[in-house]
mmCIF file of C-alpha atoms in Angstrom:
data_model
loop_
_atom_site.group_PDB
_atom_site.id
_atom_site.type_symbol
_atom_site.label_atom_id
_atom_site.label_comp_id
_atom_site.label_asym_id
_atom_site.label_seq_id
_atom_site.Cartn_x
_atom_site.Cartn_y
_atom_site.Cartn_z
ATOM 1 C CA UNK D 1 68.403 102.453 -95.270
ATOM 2 C CA UNK D 2 71.048 104.993 -93.970
ATOM 3 C CA UNK D 3 73.973 103.586 -91.332
ATOM 4 C CA UNK D 4 71.890 106.012 -88.127
ATOM 5 C CA UNK D 5 68.402 103.640 -89.002
ATOM 6 C CA UNK D 6 70.622 100.457 -89.189
ATOM 7 C CA UNK D 7 72.250 101.644 -85.640
ATOM 8 C CA UNK D 8 68.109 102.704 -84.537
ATOM 9 C CA UNK D 9 67.075 99.401 -85.513
ATOM 10 C CA UNK D 10 69.564 97.194 -84.448
ATOM 11 C CA UNK D 11 69.507 98.645 -80.903
ATOM 12 C CA UNK D 12 66.128 98.200 -80.570
ATOM 13 C CA UNK D 13 66.386 94.838 -81.654
ATOM 14 C CA UNK D 14 68.666 94.488 -79.137
ATOM 15 C CA UNK D 15 66.718 96.053 -76.543
ATOM 16 C CA UNK D 16 62.951 94.332 -77.516
ATOM 17 C CA UNK D 17 66.136 90.612 -76.906
ATOM 18 C CA UNK D 18 67.387 92.532 -73.920
ATOM 19 C CA UNK D 19 64.210 93.039 -72.148
ATOM 20 C CA UNK D 20 62.707 89.860 -72.273
ATOM 21 C CA UNK D 21 66.036 88.286 -70.539
ATOM 22 C CA UNK D 22 65.978 90.117 -68.453
ATOM 23 C CA UNK D 23 62.549 89.840 -67.266
ATOM 24 C CA UNK D 24 63.117 85.757 -67.382
ATOM 25 C CA UNK D 25 65.566 86.484 -65.511
ATOM 26 C CA UNK D 26 63.280 88.036 -63.269
ATOM 27 C CA UNK D 27 60.836 85.874 -62.666
ATOM 28 C CA UNK D 28 62.756 82.751 -62.578
ATOM 29 C CA UNK D 29 64.774 84.652 -59.145
ATOM 30 C CA UNK D 30 61.268 85.931 -58.008
ATOM 31 C CA UNK D 31 60.471 82.414 -57.557
ATOM 32 C CA UNK D 32 63.282 80.503 -56.265
ATOM 33 C CA UNK D 33 63.604 83.694 -53.606
ATOM 34 C CA UNK D 34 59.758 82.800 -52.092
ATOM 35 C CA UNK D 35 60.590 79.126 -52.096
ATOM 36 C CA UNK D 36 63.162 79.411 -50.184
ATOM 37 C CA UNK D 37 61.722 81.814 -48.102
ATOM 38 C CA UNK D 38 59.003 78.989 -47.855
ATOM 39 C CA UNK D 39 61.114 76.582 -46.243
ATOM 40 C CA UNK D 40 62.923 77.803 -44.261
ATOM 41 C CA UNK D 41 59.820 80.229 -43.261
ATOM 42 C CA UNK D 42 56.804 77.716 -43.487
ATOM 43 C CA UNK D 43 58.477 73.877 -42.959
ATOM 44 C CA UNK D 44 61.433 75.710 -40.857
ATOM 45 C CA UNK D 45 64.490 73.915 -42.499
ATOM 46 C CA UNK D 46 67.665 75.840 -41.956
ATOM 47 C CA UNK D 47 68.841 77.553 -45.311
ATOM 48 C CA UNK D 48 72.140 75.065 -44.158
ATOM 49 C CA UNK D 49 70.656 71.928 -45.428
ATOM 50 C CA UNK D 50 69.710 73.229 -48.844
ATOM 51 C CA UNK D 51 71.868 71.999 -50.462
ATOM 52 C CA UNK D 52 70.785 73.202 -54.206
ATOM 53 C CA UNK D 53 67.976 75.640 -55.311
ATOM 54 C CA UNK D 54 67.693 75.797 -59.595
ATOM 55 C CA UNK D 55 64.966 77.511 -61.188
ATOM 56 C CA UNK D 56 64.011 76.515 -64.414
ATOM 57 C CA UNK D 57 61.704 77.003 -66.942
ATOM 58 C CA UNK D 58 59.631 74.425 -66.830
ATOM 59 C CA UNK D 59 56.835 74.872 -70.343
ATOM 60 C CA UNK D 60 54.117 74.130 -68.305
ATOM 61 C CA UNK D 61 51.145 76.115 -67.992
ATOM 62 C CA UNK D 62 50.066 79.485 -66.131
ATOM 63 C CA UNK D 63 52.546 79.590 -62.763
ATOM 64 C CA UNK D 64 54.154 76.649 -63.435
ATOM 65 C CA UNK D 65 56.589 77.324 -66.118
ATOM 66 C CA UNK D 66 58.859 78.769 -63.454
ATOM 67 C CA UNK D 67 59.940 76.212 -61.048
ATOM 68 C CA UNK D 68 62.349 75.847 -58.554
ATOM 69 C CA UNK D 69 64.236 72.202 -58.326
ATOM 70 C CA UNK D 70 65.320 71.739 -54.346
ATOM 71 C CA UNK D 71 67.928 69.478 -53.041
ATOM 72 C CA UNK D 72 67.945 69.469 -49.304
ATOM 73 C CA UNK D 73 71.140 67.355 -47.223
ATOM 74 C CA UNK D 74 70.504 63.852 -46.065
ATOM 75 C CA UNK D 75 67.335 63.651 -48.288
ATOM 76 C CA UNK D 76 68.037 61.390 -51.506
ATOM 77 C CA UNK D 77 64.808 62.978 -53.194
ATOM 78 C CA UNK D 78 64.446 66.003 -55.615
ATOM 79 C CA UNK D 79 62.127 68.540 -54.913
ATOM 80 C CA UNK D 80 59.524 70.706 -57.362
ATOM 81 C CA UNK D 81 58.111 73.879 -56.262
ATOM 82 C CA UNK D 82 56.195 76.608 -57.939
ATOM 83 C CA UNK D 83 54.230 79.985 -56.988
ATOM 84 C CA UNK D 84 50.935 79.731 -58.199
ATOM 85 C CA UNK D 85 49.030 82.900 -58.626
ATOM 86 C CA UNK D 86 47.546 83.648 -55.418
ATOM 87 C CA UNK D 87 51.216 83.846 -54.471
ATOM 88 C CA UNK D 88 51.951 80.344 -52.244
ATOM 89 C CA UNK D 89 54.842 77.847 -52.709
ATOM 90 C CA UNK D 90 53.262 74.842 -53.890
ATOM 91 C CA UNK D 91 55.059 71.670 -54.103
ATOM 92 C CA UNK D 92 54.296 70.021 -57.032
ATOM 93 C CA UNK D 93 56.025 66.462 -57.864
ATOM 94 C CA UNK D 94 59.405 65.347 -56.211
ATOM 95 C CA UNK D 95 61.688 62.594 -57.116
ATOM 96 C CA UNK D 96 62.950 58.982 -55.487
ATOM 97 C CA UNK D 97 64.650 56.745 -57.188
ATOM 98 C CA UNK D 98 64.295 57.496 -60.298
ATOM 99 C CA UNK D 99 59.959 57.787 -59.963
ATOM 100 C CA UNK D 100 58.225 61.099 -59.808
ATOM 101 C CA UNK D 101 55.403 61.413 -56.883
#
């Protein structure tokens, strides 16, 4: 295999891997933005009360695969939201004192 063909092959592999990584990052950021917008607009929670928001891959089926963990000021619970196929933000569960509800 010539150096040119090898270079093109490496470039294609890098582009594919980069595209997959970029898509995953985009989905996580998109869900996070939707959840924060939902909390501030629909639930009237001031953005300053959102202590942390962490998008992650949950390894669940469908739209539940991309979720966001939310911690609020003066609240010991951790909330887990996802965006369903209709685009609605849904509370999947919350954790309080080590118990999932």
